[in-house]
Coordinates of C-alpha atoms in Angstrom, one line a residue:
Chain A
M638 CA -16.7 -56.9 2.6
F639 CA -15.5 -59.7 4.9
S640 CA -15.0 -57.4 7.9
I641 CA -18.4 -55.7 7.5
V642 CA -20.1 -59.1 7.7
G643 CA -17.9 -60.1 10.6
F644 CA -18.8 -56.9 12.4
A645 CA -22.5 -57.4 11.7
S646 CA -22.5 -61.0 13.1
A647 CA -20.7 -59.9 16.2
A648 CA -23.2 -57.1 16.8
I649 CA -26.1 -59.6 16.4
A650 CA -24.5 -62.2 18.7
Q651 CA -23.6 -59.6 21.3
P652 CA -26.0 -56.6 21.3
L653 CA -25.7 -55.7 24.9
P654 CA -22.1 -56.5 26.1
S655 CA -22.3 -54.6 29.4
W656 CA -25.5 -56.4 30.4
N657 CA -25.0 -59.7 32.4
D658 CA -27.2 -62.6 31.3
G659 CA -30.4 -62.5 33.4
A660 CA -34.0 -61.6 33.5
A661 CA -33.5 -57.9 32.5
K662 CA -31.4 -58.6 29.5
S663 CA -33.7 -61.5 28.4
A664 CA -36.7 -59.3 28.6
I665 CA -35.1 -56.6 26.4
V666 CA -34.1 -59.1 23.8
A667 CA -37.5 -60.7 23.9
L668 CA -39.1 -57.3 23.3
V669 CA -37.0 -56.6 20.3
E670 CA -37.5 -60.0 18.8
S671 CA -41.3 -59.9 19.2
V672 CA -41.8 -56.4 17.7
T673 CA -39.6 -57.1 14.7
D674 CA -40.9 -60.5 13.8
D675 CA -43.5 -59.8 11.1
G676 CA -44.9 -63.3 11.4
S677 CA -45.8 -62.6 15.0
A678 CA -49.0 -61.2 16.4
D679 CA -46.8 -58.9 18.5
F680 CA -45.2 -57.4 15.4
V681 CA -45.1 -53.5 15.5
P682 CA -44.7 -51.5 12.3
R683 CA -41.4 -49.4 12.4
A684 CA -43.2 -46.0 12.6
E685 CA -44.8 -47.1 15.9
R686 CA -41.7 -48.4 17.6
I687 CA -41.4 -45.4 19.9
A688 CA -39.2 -45.8 23.0
V689 CA -39.1 -43.1 25.7
F690 CA -36.3 -42.7 28.2
D691 CA -36.1 -40.6 31.4
N692 CA -32.6 -39.0 31.6
D693 CA -31.6 -38.2 35.2
G694 CA -30.9 -41.6 37.0
T695 CA -31.9 -43.5 33.9
L696 CA -29.3 -42.5 31.2
W697 CA -26.8 -40.8 33.5
S698 CA -26.3 -40.4 37.2
E699 CA -28.2 -37.9 39.4
Q700 CA -26.3 -37.9 42.7
P701 CA -25.5 -36.1 44.9
M702 CA -27.9 -33.8 43.1
Y703 CA -29.3 -33.4 39.6
F704 CA -26.4 -32.4 37.3
Q705 CA -28.4 -29.4 36.1
A706 CA -28.3 -28.1 39.7
F707 CA -24.5 -28.0 39.4
F708 CA -25.0 -26.0 36.3
I709 CA -27.2 -23.5 38.2
F710 CA -24.7 -23.1 41.0
D711 CA -21.8 -22.6 38.5
R712 CA -23.9 -20.0 36.6
I713 CA -24.7 -18.1 39.8
K714 CA -21.0 -17.7 40.5
Q715 CA -20.4 -16.7 36.9
L716 CA -23.1 -14.1 37.0
A717 CA -22.4 -12.7 40.5
P718 CA -20.3 -9.7 39.3
Q719 CA -23.4 -8.4 37.5
H720 CA -25.6 -9.0 40.6
P721 CA -23.9 -7.4 43.6
E722 CA -27.3 -7.6 45.4
W723 CA -26.9 -11.4 45.5
K724 CA -24.3 -11.2 48.3
N725 CA -27.1 -10.3 50.7
K726 CA -30.0 -12.1 49.2
E727 CA -31.0 -15.8 49.7
P728 CA -30.7 -18.3 48.2
F729 CA -28.0 -16.6 46.1
A730 CA -25.9 -15.6 49.1
S731 CA -25.6 -19.2 50.3
A732 CA -25.0 -20.5 46.7
L733 CA -22.1 -18.0 46.4
R734 CA -20.6 -19.2 49.7
G735 CA -20.8 -22.7 48.2
D736 CA -23.3 -23.8 50.8
V737 CA -25.6 -25.8 48.6
K738 CA -27.6 -27.2 51.5
A739 CA -28.5 -23.7 52.8
A740 CA -29.2 -22.5 49.2
L741 CA -31.7 -25.4 48.8
A742 CA -33.2 -24.9 52.2
G743 CA -36.0 -22.9 50.7
G744 CA -37.1 -26.0 48.7
E745 CA -38.6 -25.9 45.3
H746 CA -39.2 -22.2 45.4
A747 CA -35.6 -21.4 46.0
L748 CA -34.5 -23.8 43.3
L749 CA -36.9 -22.2 40.9
E750 CA -35.7 -18.7 41.7
M751 CA -32.1 -19.8 41.0
A752 CA -33.1 -21.6 37.8
M753 CA -34.9 -18.5 36.5
A754 CA -32.1 -16.2 37.4
T755 CA -29.6 -18.4 35.5
H756 CA -31.7 -19.8 32.6
A757 CA -33.6 -16.7 31.4
G758 CA -32.8 -13.3 30.1
M759 CA -30.8 -14.4 27.0
T760 CA -31.6 -15.6 23.5
T761 CA -32.0 -19.3 22.8
E762 CA -28.8 -19.2 20.8
E763 CA -26.9 -17.6 23.6
F764 CA -28.2 -20.2 26.1
E765 CA -27.2 -23.0 23.8
T766 CA -23.6 -21.6 23.7
I767 CA -23.6 -21.3 27.5
V768 CA -24.7 -24.9 28.0
T769 CA -22.3 -26.2 25.3
D770 CA -19.4 -24.5 27.0
W771 CA -20.3 -25.7 30.5
I772 CA -20.9 -29.3 29.5
A773 CA -17.6 -29.5 27.7
T774 CA -15.6 -28.5 30.8
A775 CA -17.5 -28.9 34.1
K776 CA -16.4 -31.8 36.3
H777 CA -18.4 -34.0 38.7
P778 CA -17.3 -33.3 42.3
K779 CA -17.0 -37.0 43.3
T780 CA -15.6 -38.7 40.2
G781 CA -13.8 -35.7 38.6
R782 CA -15.2 -36.8 35.3
L783 CA -17.1 -34.7 32.7
Y784 CA -20.8 -35.1 33.3
T785 CA -21.2 -36.6 29.9
E786 CA -18.8 -39.3 30.9
M787 CA -21.2 -40.3 33.6
V788 CA -23.7 -41.8 31.2
F789 CA -24.5 -45.5 31.7
Q790 CA -22.7 -47.6 29.2
P791 CA -25.4 -50.4 29.3
M792 CA -28.1 -47.8 28.4
L793 CA -26.0 -46.5 25.5
E794 CA -25.9 -50.1 24.2
L795 CA -29.6 -50.4 24.8
L796 CA -30.4 -47.2 22.8
A797 CA -28.2 -48.4 19.9
Y798 CA -29.7 -51.9 20.0
L799 CA -33.3 -50.5 19.9
R800 CA -32.4 -48.1 17.1
A801 CA -30.7 -50.8 15.1
N802 CA -34.1 -52.6 15.3
G803 CA -36.1 -49.7 14.0
F804 CA -37.0 -48.0 17.2
K805 CA -37.1 -44.2 17.4
T806 CA -35.6 -43.2 20.8
Y807 CA -36.8 -40.2 22.8
I808 CA -35.7 -38.5 26.0
V809 CA -38.6 -37.6 28.3
S810 CA -37.0 -35.8 31.3
G811 CA -38.0 -33.5 34.1
G812 CA -34.8 -31.6 33.3
G813 CA -34.7 -28.6 31.0
I814 CA -35.2 -29.3 27.4
E815 CA -32.7 -26.6 26.3
F816 CA -30.2 -27.9 28.9
M817 CA -30.2 -31.3 27.2
R818 CA -30.6 -30.6 23.5
P819 CA -27.1 -29.1 22.9
W820 CA -25.4 -32.5 23.7
T821 CA -27.9 -35.4 23.5
E822 CA -27.2 -36.1 19.8
K823 CA -23.4 -36.5 20.4
V824 CA -23.7 -38.4 23.7
Y825 CA -26.9 -40.5 23.2
G826 CA -27.4 -40.4 19.5
I827 CA -30.8 -38.6 20.2
P828 CA -31.4 -35.5 18.0
P829 CA -32.9 -32.3 19.5
E830 CA -36.3 -33.0 18.0
Q831 CA -36.5 -36.2 20.0
V832 CA -35.8 -34.5 23.4
I833 CA -38.8 -33.6 25.6
G834 CA -38.3 -31.8 28.9
S835 CA -39.3 -29.0 31.1
S836 CA -39.3 -25.5 29.6
I837 CA -39.6 -21.8 30.2
K838 CA -41.5 -19.5 27.9
T839 CA -39.8 -17.8 25.0
K840 CA -40.7 -14.7 23.0
F841 CA -40.1 -13.9 19.4
E842 CA -38.7 -10.4 18.8
M843 CA -36.6 -8.4 16.4
R844 CA -33.3 -7.1 17.6
D845 CA -31.4 -4.9 15.2
G846 CA -33.5 -6.3 12.4
K847 CA -32.6 -9.9 13.3
P848 CA -35.3 -12.2 14.7
V849 CA -34.5 -13.8 18.1
L850 CA -36.2 -16.0 20.7
V851 CA -35.7 -14.5 24.2
R852 CA -35.9 -16.8 27.2
L853 CA -38.4 -15.5 29.8
P854 CA -38.3 -16.1 33.6
E855 CA -41.7 -17.9 33.4
I856 CA -42.4 -21.6 33.5
N857 CA -43.9 -23.0 30.3
F858 CA -44.1 -26.7 31.2
I859 CA -43.0 -29.1 33.9
D860 CA -42.2 -32.5 32.3
D861 CA -42.4 -34.6 35.4
K862 CA -44.8 -37.2 36.9
A863 CA -48.2 -36.7 35.4
G864 CA -46.6 -34.1 33.1
K865 CA -44.7 -36.8 31.3
P866 CA -47.6 -38.4 29.4
V867 CA -48.8 -34.9 28.6
G868 CA -45.4 -34.0 27.2
I869 CA -45.2 -37.2 25.2
H870 CA -48.6 -36.6 23.7
Q871 CA -47.8 -32.9 22.9
H872 CA -44.5 -33.8 21.2
I873 CA -45.0 -37.2 19.6
G874 CA -48.8 -37.5 19.3
R875 CA -48.7 -41.2 19.5
R876 CA -48.1 -43.6 22.4
P877 CA -44.8 -45.2 23.0
I878 CA -44.5 -49.0 23.1
A879 CA -41.6 -49.1 25.6
A880 CA -40.7 -46.8 28.5
F881 CA -37.6 -46.7 30.7
G882 CA -37.2 -44.8 34.0
N883 CA -35.8 -45.0 37.5
S884 CA -38.0 -43.2 39.9
D885 CA -41.5 -42.3 41.0
G886 CA -41.3 -39.3 38.6
D887 CA -41.5 -41.8 35.8
L888 CA -44.5 -43.8 37.1
Q889 CA -47.2 -42.1 35.0
M890 CA -45.0 -42.4 31.8
L891 CA -44.8 -46.2 32.4
Q892 CA -48.5 -46.5 33.1
W893 CA -49.4 -44.5 30.0
T894 CA -47.1 -46.5 27.8
T895 CA -48.1 -49.9 29.0
A896 CA -51.8 -49.1 28.8
G897 CA -51.6 -48.5 25.1
K898 CA -52.9 -50.9 22.4
R899 CA -49.3 -51.9 21.5
G900 CA -47.7 -50.9 24.8
R901 CA -45.7 -53.8 26.0
F902 CA -42.6 -52.9 27.9
A903 CA -41.7 -50.9 31.0
L904 CA -38.3 -50.9 32.7
L905 CA -37.0 -49.4 35.9
V906 CA -33.3 -48.9 36.7
R907 CA -32.7 -49.5 40.4
H908 CA -29.6 -47.9 41.9
T909 CA -28.1 -50.7 43.9
D910 CA -24.4 -50.2 43.6
A911 CA -22.9 -47.9 46.2
E912 CA -19.4 -48.8 45.2
R913 CA -19.5 -48.2 41.4
E914 CA -22.3 -45.6 41.5
W915 CA -24.9 -44.9 44.2
A916 CA -27.4 -47.0 46.1
Y917 CA -30.8 -45.4 46.9
D918 CA -34.5 -46.0 46.4
R919 CA -37.5 -45.6 48.7
E920 CA -36.0 -43.0 51.1
S921 CA -34.1 -40.8 48.7
S922 CA -35.0 -37.2 48.2
I923 CA -33.5 -37.4 44.7
G924 CA -34.8 -40.1 42.4
R925 CA -37.1 -41.6 44.9
L926 CA -38.2 -45.1 43.8
D927 CA -41.0 -46.2 46.0
R928 CA -44.5 -46.3 44.5
A929 CA -43.1 -47.2 41.0
L930 CA -41.2 -50.1 42.5
D931 CA -44.4 -51.5 44.1
E932 CA -46.2 -51.1 40.8
A933 CA -43.3 -52.8 38.9
Q934 CA -43.6 -55.7 41.2
S935 CA -47.3 -56.1 40.9
K936 CA -47.4 -55.6 37.2
G937 CA -44.3 -57.6 36.3
W938 CA -42.3 -54.7 34.8
T939 CA -38.6 -55.3 34.4
V940 CA -36.4 -54.0 37.2
V941 CA -32.7 -53.6 36.6
D942 CA -30.5 -54.3 39.6
M943 CA -27.4 -52.2 38.6
K944 CA -25.0 -54.1 40.7
R945 CA -26.1 -57.5 39.5
D946 CA -27.2 -56.8 35.9
W947 CA -24.5 -54.5 34.7
N948 CA -20.9 -55.6 34.4
R949 CA -19.9 -52.1 33.6
I950 CA -21.6 -48.9 34.6
F951 CA -19.4 -46.2 33.0
A952 CA -17.3 -46.5 29.9
F953 CA -14.3 -45.3 31.8
E954 CA -14.4 -48.4 34.0
K955 CA -13.2 -51.9 33.2
P956 CA -16.0 -54.4 33.0
V957 CA -16.5 -56.7 36.1
R958 CA -17.2 -60.2 34.9
Chain B
M1052 CA -33.0 -53.5 -13.2
F1053 CA -33.7 -51.7 -16.5
S1054 CA -37.1 -50.6 -15.4
I1055 CA -35.9 -49.3 -12.0
V1056 CA -33.3 -47.2 -13.7
G1057 CA -35.9 -45.9 -16.2
F1058 CA -38.3 -45.0 -13.4
A1059 CA -35.5 -43.2 -11.4
S1060 CA -34.5 -41.2 -14.5
A1061 CA -38.1 -40.2 -15.1
A1062 CA -38.5 -39.1 -11.5
I1063 CA -35.3 -37.1 -11.7
A1064 CA -36.4 -35.5 -15.0
Q1065 CA -39.9 -34.7 -13.7
P1066 CA -40.0 -34.2 -10.0
L1067 CA -42.8 -31.5 -10.0
P1068 CA -45.2 -32.4 -12.8
S1069 CA -48.0 -30.0 -11.6
W1070 CA -45.6 -27.0 -11.6
N1071 CA -45.2 -25.1 -14.8
D1072 CA -41.7 -24.1 -15.7
G1073 CA -40.9 -20.7 -14.3
A1074 CA -39.1 -18.8 -11.5
A1075 CA -40.9 -20.7 -8.6
K1076 CA -40.1 -24.2 -9.9
S1077 CA -36.6 -23.2 -10.8
A1078 CA -36.0 -21.8 -7.3
I1079 CA -37.2 -25.0 -5.7
V1080 CA -35.0 -27.2 -7.9
A1081 CA -32.0 -24.9 -7.2
L1082 CA -32.6 -25.2 -3.4
V1083 CA -32.6 -29.0 -3.6
E1084 CA -29.6 -29.2 -5.8
S1085 CA -27.6 -26.8 -3.7
V1086 CA -28.2 -28.5 -0.3
T1087 CA -27.6 -32.0 -1.7
D1088 CA -24.4 -31.3 -3.5
D1089 CA -21.7 -32.3 -1.1
G1090 CA -19.1 -30.5 -3.1
S1091 CA -20.9 -27.2 -2.7
A1092 CA -20.4 -24.6 0.0
D1093 CA -24.2 -24.6 0.3
F1094 CA -24.3 -28.3 1.2
V1095 CA -26.5 -29.1 4.2
P1096 CA -26.2 -32.4 6.2
R1097 CA -29.3 -34.5 6.0
A1098 CA -30.2 -34.1 9.7
E1099 CA -30.4 -30.3 9.2
R1100 CA -32.6 -30.4 6.2
I1101 CA -35.7 -29.3 8.0
A1102 CA -38.6 -27.8 6.0
V1103 CA -41.7 -26.3 7.6
F1104 CA -45.1 -25.9 6.0
D1105 CA -48.1 -23.9 7.1
N1106 CA -51.3 -25.9 6.5
D1107 CA -54.4 -23.7 5.8
G1108 CA -54.0 -22.0 2.5
T1109 CA -50.5 -23.5 1.9
L1110 CA -51.2 -27.3 1.8
W1111 CA -55.0 -27.2 1.4
S1112 CA -57.6 -24.5 0.8
E1113 CA -59.0 -22.2 3.6
Q1114 CA -62.0 -20.6 2.0
P1115 CA -64.8 -19.6 2.6
M1116 CA -63.5 -20.3 6.1
Y1117 CA -60.8 -22.4 7.8
F1118 CA -61.9 -26.1 7.4
Q1119 CA -61.6 -26.6 11.2
A1120 CA -64.4 -24.0 11.6
F1121 CA -66.7 -26.3 9.6
F1122 CA -65.7 -29.0 12.0
I1123 CA -66.7 -26.8 14.9
F1124 CA -70.1 -26.0 13.4
D1125 CA -70.8 -29.6 12.6
R1126 CA -69.8 -30.6 16.2
I1127 CA -72.2 -27.9 17.6
K1128 CA -75.1 -29.5 15.7
Q1129 CA -74.0 -32.9 16.9
L1130 CA -73.7 -31.9 20.5
A1131 CA -76.9 -29.7 20.6
P1132 CA -79.2 -32.4 22.1
Q1133 CA -76.9 -32.5 25.2
H1134 CA -77.0 -28.7 25.4
P1135 CA -80.6 -27.5 25.3
E1136 CA -79.4 -24.1 26.7
W1137 CA -77.6 -23.4 23.4
K1138 CA -80.9 -22.6 21.7
N1139 CA -81.0 -19.3 23.6
K1140 CA -77.3 -18.7 23.9
E1141 CA -75.0 -16.9 21.5
P1142 CA -72.9 -17.8 19.5
F1143 CA -74.4 -21.3 19.7
A1144 CA -78.0 -20.2 18.8
S1145 CA -76.8 -18.7 15.5
A1146 CA -74.6 -21.6 14.8
L1147 CA -77.5 -24.0 15.2
R1148 CA -79.6 -21.9 12.9
G1149 CA -76.9 -22.3 10.3
D1150 CA -76.1 -18.5 10.4
V1151 CA -72.3 -18.7 10.4
K1152 CA -71.9 -14.9 10.0
A1153 CA -73.9 -14.1 13.1
A1154 CA -72.2 -16.9 15.0
L1155 CA -68.8 -15.3 14.2
A1156 CA -70.0 -11.8 14.8
G1157 CA -68.5 -12.0 18.3
G1158 CA -65.1 -12.2 16.7
E1159 CA -62.3 -14.3 18.2
H1160 CA -64.0 -14.6 21.6
A1161 CA -67.0 -16.3 20.0
L1162 CA -64.9 -18.6 17.9
L1163 CA -62.8 -19.5 21.0
E1164 CA -66.0 -20.3 23.0
M1165 CA -67.3 -22.6 20.3
A1166 CA -63.9 -24.2 19.9
M1167 CA -63.6 -25.0 23.6
A1168 CA -67.2 -26.3 23.8
T1169 CA -66.5 -28.7 20.9
H1170 CA -62.8 -29.6 21.4
A1171 CA -62.6 -30.2 25.1
G1172 CA -64.2 -32.5 27.7
M1173 CA -63.2 -35.8 26.2
T1174 CA -60.1 -37.9 26.3
T1175 CA -57.4 -37.5 23.6
E1176 CA -58.4 -40.9 22.2
E1177 CA -62.0 -40.0 22.0
F1178 CA -61.2 -36.7 20.2
E1179 CA -59.0 -38.6 17.7
T1180 CA -62.0 -40.8 16.8
I1181 CA -64.2 -37.8 16.4
V1182 CA -61.8 -36.1 14.0
T1183 CA -61.2 -39.3 12.1
D1184 CA -64.9 -39.9 11.6
W1185 CA -65.6 -36.3 10.5
I1186 CA -62.7 -36.0 8.1
A1187 CA -63.7 -39.2 6.4
T1188 CA -67.2 -38.0 5.6
A1189 CA -67.7 -34.2 5.8
K1190 CA -67.9 -32.4 2.4
H1191 CA -66.8 -28.9 1.4
P1192 CA -69.9 -26.7 0.8
K1193 CA -68.7 -25.3 -2.6
T1194 CA -66.8 -28.3 -4.2
G1195 CA -68.8 -31.1 -2.6
R1196 CA -65.4 -32.8 -2.1
L1197 CA -63.9 -34.3 1.0
Y1198 CA -61.7 -31.7 2.7
T1199 CA -58.7 -34.0 2.3
E1200 CA -59.3 -33.9 -1.5
M1201 CA -58.8 -30.2 -1.4
V1202 CA -55.1 -30.4 -0.8
F1203 CA -52.9 -28.8 -3.4
Q1204 CA -51.4 -31.4 -5.8
P1205 CA -48.3 -29.3 -6.5
M1206 CA -47.6 -29.1 -2.8
L1207 CA -47.9 -32.9 -2.4
E1208 CA -45.3 -33.2 -5.1
L1209 CA -43.1 -30.7 -3.4
L1210 CA -43.3 -32.5 -0.1
A1211 CA -42.4 -35.8 -1.8
Y1212 CA -39.6 -34.2 -3.8
L1213 CA -38.0 -32.7 -0.6
R1214 CA -38.3 -35.9 1.3
A1215 CA -36.8 -37.9 -1.6
N1216 CA -33.8 -35.5 -1.1
G1217 CA -33.4 -36.1 2.6
F1218 CA -35.6 -33.3 3.9
K1219 CA -37.7 -33.8 7.0
T1220 CA -41.0 -32.1 6.4
Y1221 CA -43.0 -30.5 9.3
I1222 CA -46.4 -28.9 9.5
V1223 CA -46.4 -25.6 11.5
S1224 CA -50.0 -24.5 11.6
G1225 CA -52.3 -22.1 13.6
G1226 CA -54.8 -24.9 13.4
G1227 CA -55.3 -27.5 16.1
I1228 CA -52.5 -30.0 16.5
E1229 CA -54.9 -32.7 17.4
F1230 CA -57.3 -31.8 14.6
M1231 CA -54.5 -32.4 12.1
R1232 CA -52.6 -35.4 13.4
P1233 CA -55.2 -38.1 12.8
W1234 CA -54.9 -37.6 9.0
T1235 CA -51.7 -35.8 8.0
E1236 CA -49.7 -39.0 7.6
K1237 CA -52.1 -40.5 5.2
V1238 CA -52.8 -37.3 3.3
Y1239 CA -49.4 -35.5 3.3
G1240 CA -47.0 -38.3 4.4
I1241 CA -46.2 -36.3 7.6
P1242 CA -46.3 -38.4 10.8
P1243 CA -47.9 -37.0 14.0
E1244 CA -44.6 -36.2 15.6
Q1245 CA -43.9 -33.8 12.8
V1246 CA -47.1 -31.8 13.2
I1247 CA -46.9 -28.6 15.2
G1248 CA -50.1 -26.6 15.9
S1249 CA -52.2 -24.8 18.4
S1250 CA -53.3 -26.8 21.4
I1251 CA -55.4 -26.8 24.5
K1252 CA -54.2 -28.2 27.8
T1253 CA -54.6 -31.9 28.7
K1254 CA -54.6 -33.6 32.1
F1255 CA -53.4 -37.1 33.0
E1256 CA -55.8 -39.0 35.2
M1257 CA -56.9 -42.5 36.0
R1258 CA -60.4 -43.6 35.0
D1259 CA -61.4 -47.1 36.2
G1260 CA -57.7 -47.9 36.6
K1261 CA -56.9 -46.9 33.1
P1262 CA -54.7 -43.8 32.4
V1263 CA -56.2 -41.2 30.1
L1264 CA -55.4 -37.7 29.0
V1265 CA -58.4 -35.4 29.3
R1266 CA -58.8 -32.4 27.1
L1267 CA -59.4 -29.2 29.1
P1268 CA -61.2 -26.0 27.9
E1269 CA -58.0 -24.0 28.3
I1270 CA -55.6 -22.7 25.7
N1271 CA -52.1 -24.2 25.9
F1272 CA -50.4 -22.6 22.9
I1273 CA -51.4 -20.5 19.9
D1274 CA -49.1 -21.5 17.0
D1275 CA -49.6 -18.4 14.8
K1276 CA -47.6 -15.3 13.8
A1277 CA -44.9 -14.8 16.5
G1278 CA -45.9 -18.1 18.0
K1279 CA -44.7 -20.1 15.0
P1280 CA -41.0 -19.7 15.7
V1281 CA -41.7 -20.4 19.3
G1282 CA -43.5 -23.6 18.4
I1283 CA -40.8 -24.6 16.0
H1284 CA -38.1 -24.1 18.7
Q1285 CA -40.2 -26.1 21.3
H1286 CA -40.8 -29.1 19.0
I1287 CA -37.8 -29.3 16.8
G1288 CA -35.1 -27.5 18.7
R1289 CA -33.2 -26.5 15.6
R1290 CA -33.9 -24.0 12.9
P1291 CA -35.5 -25.0 9.6
I1292 CA -33.6 -24.2 6.3
A1293 CA -36.8 -23.8 4.3
A1294 CA -40.2 -22.4 5.1
F1295 CA -43.5 -22.4 3.1
G1296 CA -46.5 -20.3 3.9
N1297 CA -49.2 -18.2 2.3
S1298 CA -50.2 -15.4 4.7
D1299 CA -49.1 -12.8 7.2
G1300 CA -49.5 -15.4 9.9
D1301 CA -46.5 -17.1 8.4
L1302 CA -44.3 -14.0 8.3
Q1303 CA -42.3 -14.6 11.5
M1304 CA -41.7 -18.3 10.6
L1305 CA -40.2 -17.2 7.3
Q1306 CA -38.1 -14.5 9.0
W1307 CA -36.9 -16.9 11.6
T1308 CA -36.0 -19.6 9.0
T1309 CA -34.1 -17.3 6.6
A1310 CA -32.2 -15.6 9.4
G1311 CA -30.6 -18.9 10.4
K1312 CA -27.0 -19.8 9.6
R1313 CA -28.1 -22.3 6.9
G1314 CA -31.6 -20.8 6.3
R1315 CA -31.9 -20.2 2.6
F1316 CA -35.4 -20.5 1.3
A1317 CA -38.8 -18.9 1.9
L1318 CA -41.8 -19.4 -0.3
L1319 CA -45.3 -17.9 -0.3
V1320 CA -48.3 -19.4 -2.1
R1321 CA -50.4 -16.5 -3.5
H1322 CA -54.0 -17.3 -4.2
T1323 CA -54.6 -15.9 -7.7
D1324 CA -57.0 -18.3 -9.3
A1325 CA -60.6 -17.4 -8.7
E1326 CA -61.7 -20.0 -11.2
R1327 CA -60.0 -23.1 -10.0
E1328 CA -59.6 -22.1 -6.3
W1329 CA -59.9 -18.6 -4.8
A1330 CA -58.3 -15.2 -5.4
Y1331 CA -57.5 -13.1 -2.3
D1332 CA -54.6 -11.4 -0.6
R1333 CA -54.2 -8.0 1.0
E1334 CA -57.8 -7.4 1.9
S1335 CA -58.9 -10.9 2.9
S1336 CA -60.0 -11.5 6.5
I1337 CA -58.9 -15.2 6.1
G1338 CA -55.4 -15.8 5.0
R1339 CA -54.5 -12.1 4.6
L1340 CA -51.3 -11.7 2.6
D1341 CA -50.1 -8.1 2.9
R1342 CA -47.0 -7.4 5.0
A1343 CA -45.5 -10.8 4.1
L1344 CA -45.9 -10.0 0.4
D1345 CA -44.1 -6.8 0.8
E1346 CA -41.3 -8.5 2.7
A1347 CA -41.1 -11.3 0.1
Q1348 CA -40.7 -8.7 -2.6
S1349 CA -38.0 -6.7 -0.7
K1350 CA -36.1 -9.9 0.3
G1351 CA -36.4 -11.8 -2.9
W1352 CA -38.5 -14.7 -1.4
T1353 CA -40.2 -17.0 -3.9
V1354 CA -43.9 -16.1 -4.6
V1355 CA -46.0 -18.8 -6.3
D1356 CA -48.7 -17.4 -8.5
M1357 CA -51.2 -20.3 -8.3
K1358 CA -52.9 -19.4 -11.6
R1359 CA -49.7 -19.1 -13.6
D1360 CA -47.4 -21.6 -11.8
W1361 CA -49.6 -24.5 -11.2
N1362 CA -51.1 -26.5 -14.1
R1363 CA -53.2 -28.5 -11.7
I1364 CA -54.4 -27.4 -8.2
F1365 CA -56.4 -30.4 -7.0
A1366 CA -55.8 -34.0 -7.9
F1367 CA -59.4 -34.4 -9.0
E1368 CA -58.9 -31.9 -11.8
K1369 CA -57.3 -32.4 -15.2
P1370 CA -54.0 -30.5 -15.7
V1371 CA -54.3 -27.3 -17.7
R1372 CA -51.2 -27.1 -20.0

């Protein structure tokens, strides 16, 4: 009994150990205290404490390219024996030579073509197994770590702190919904039904008397930019009161959240630490933070300066205090 | 303390008071006892206790036509002053004359045209208000009751019983998702994020500096028949272990559920009581129960005979014992 009480007190005294004292941490604590104080005009009933989080660049890293793109390139290599024609067909030929830049030279169209070739054509259960196997073994080219080790320790603490205070935490990502669901519960504590993302169409059919959902090479929904509020409304059906992002792709989600009756909190993670992670914002092709940064400044949204505000970025590092 | 224990015992002894003793009630109790018994091989962890319910004909009545169709006809009358051209344009002209049969003579195309004219063109918030106002006042033509009074008391007890045993209850309906969400929490105890249904597309835009989602006259998703497993997978991302329906439109949902690793329960409500509700099955144009009934018989799914199994259908009636 004693140890449980001791643990609880410690958790209350120190809810966000990887966050340095400062404006960002104070703003988060103030949010939680206001919505949970049932004597306050800012009190929010538990059922409405919805918090939405972007994934790439907000909960884990996204450099030198989105981690799902590494998955695509690995899948192309794996599938190559069944596709001899890829040797002479772009963007696959470049991808197989390991020339990522050339493979991506065709822009969004090339990426989409590679995504469809690697994400469709199997059942949903087969795809889940493929992702589960990949995420358990694939390593990031720079850090040599598993991708799931490259989640931000301060954001894990933030997710846990919000949930301990009655928030329901959702992911709202431009990434593939079925690429995230197999591992988000284990890594973030976010169950599959609280993951919103981009998707391809699926089709119900009977195979040998057994019902399956087959993944089709056709876009169903792109959960990015103006798509994020649409995805939130489709899945949740009520407006979040807090939104967390890191790029212009999250701007509409933050606008939508803060314009709600109870909407009161928007936060942007700014990548400012070239040593421990990456530093990029207005000029980056991945995770560009430009318009949203201007709007954060004019509207008083919370902006996290990773270098200054976080004493630890990844769990595998020692804290810098 | 004494009274709490007494209450708990009573609740355990009598979880489904409107259900007569019989095969259906026994099957439900056996389901709950097996998944919650952590010493049993059939035990299911709480997070995986997902139960999905059709709405029309399963949780509330659906005769003489889907209740949402009454909403459409009421909306057409309401909007008529803004559409003078409807007086000479089918199916609207018939709808305005109150000739439902003629209005529906054009089949699905006519219904879709009326649905789009009445469900699109406003923001999501405006539509929510429209539905909330209608459902609070509109009366069923036969019973004179509010539509939300025409929910099945035994199913409310079933929902509560499952939730008391750690199940998460979802609606999976061919009806409009935004037509249901404004009232399902109050009526069924099912929050908006656990409602899956058919939808039209929405578009994010800024109006006077305020972000809104505008409802477009374009189908996004039809959550019926083979669409139900697709909708379940999109929203929940894991397979239910129990599914409840009443018609052929629910067949694929029941197949998908029972084919899962932990899937173990499928139930069909059969409308057999022409006196207290309606009696219809294989020949009905609404809520046809034909193929699914055959499959229930061959697979041993539970079939509820409303007349025999339910001592009360609606809360406003006295139980028949």
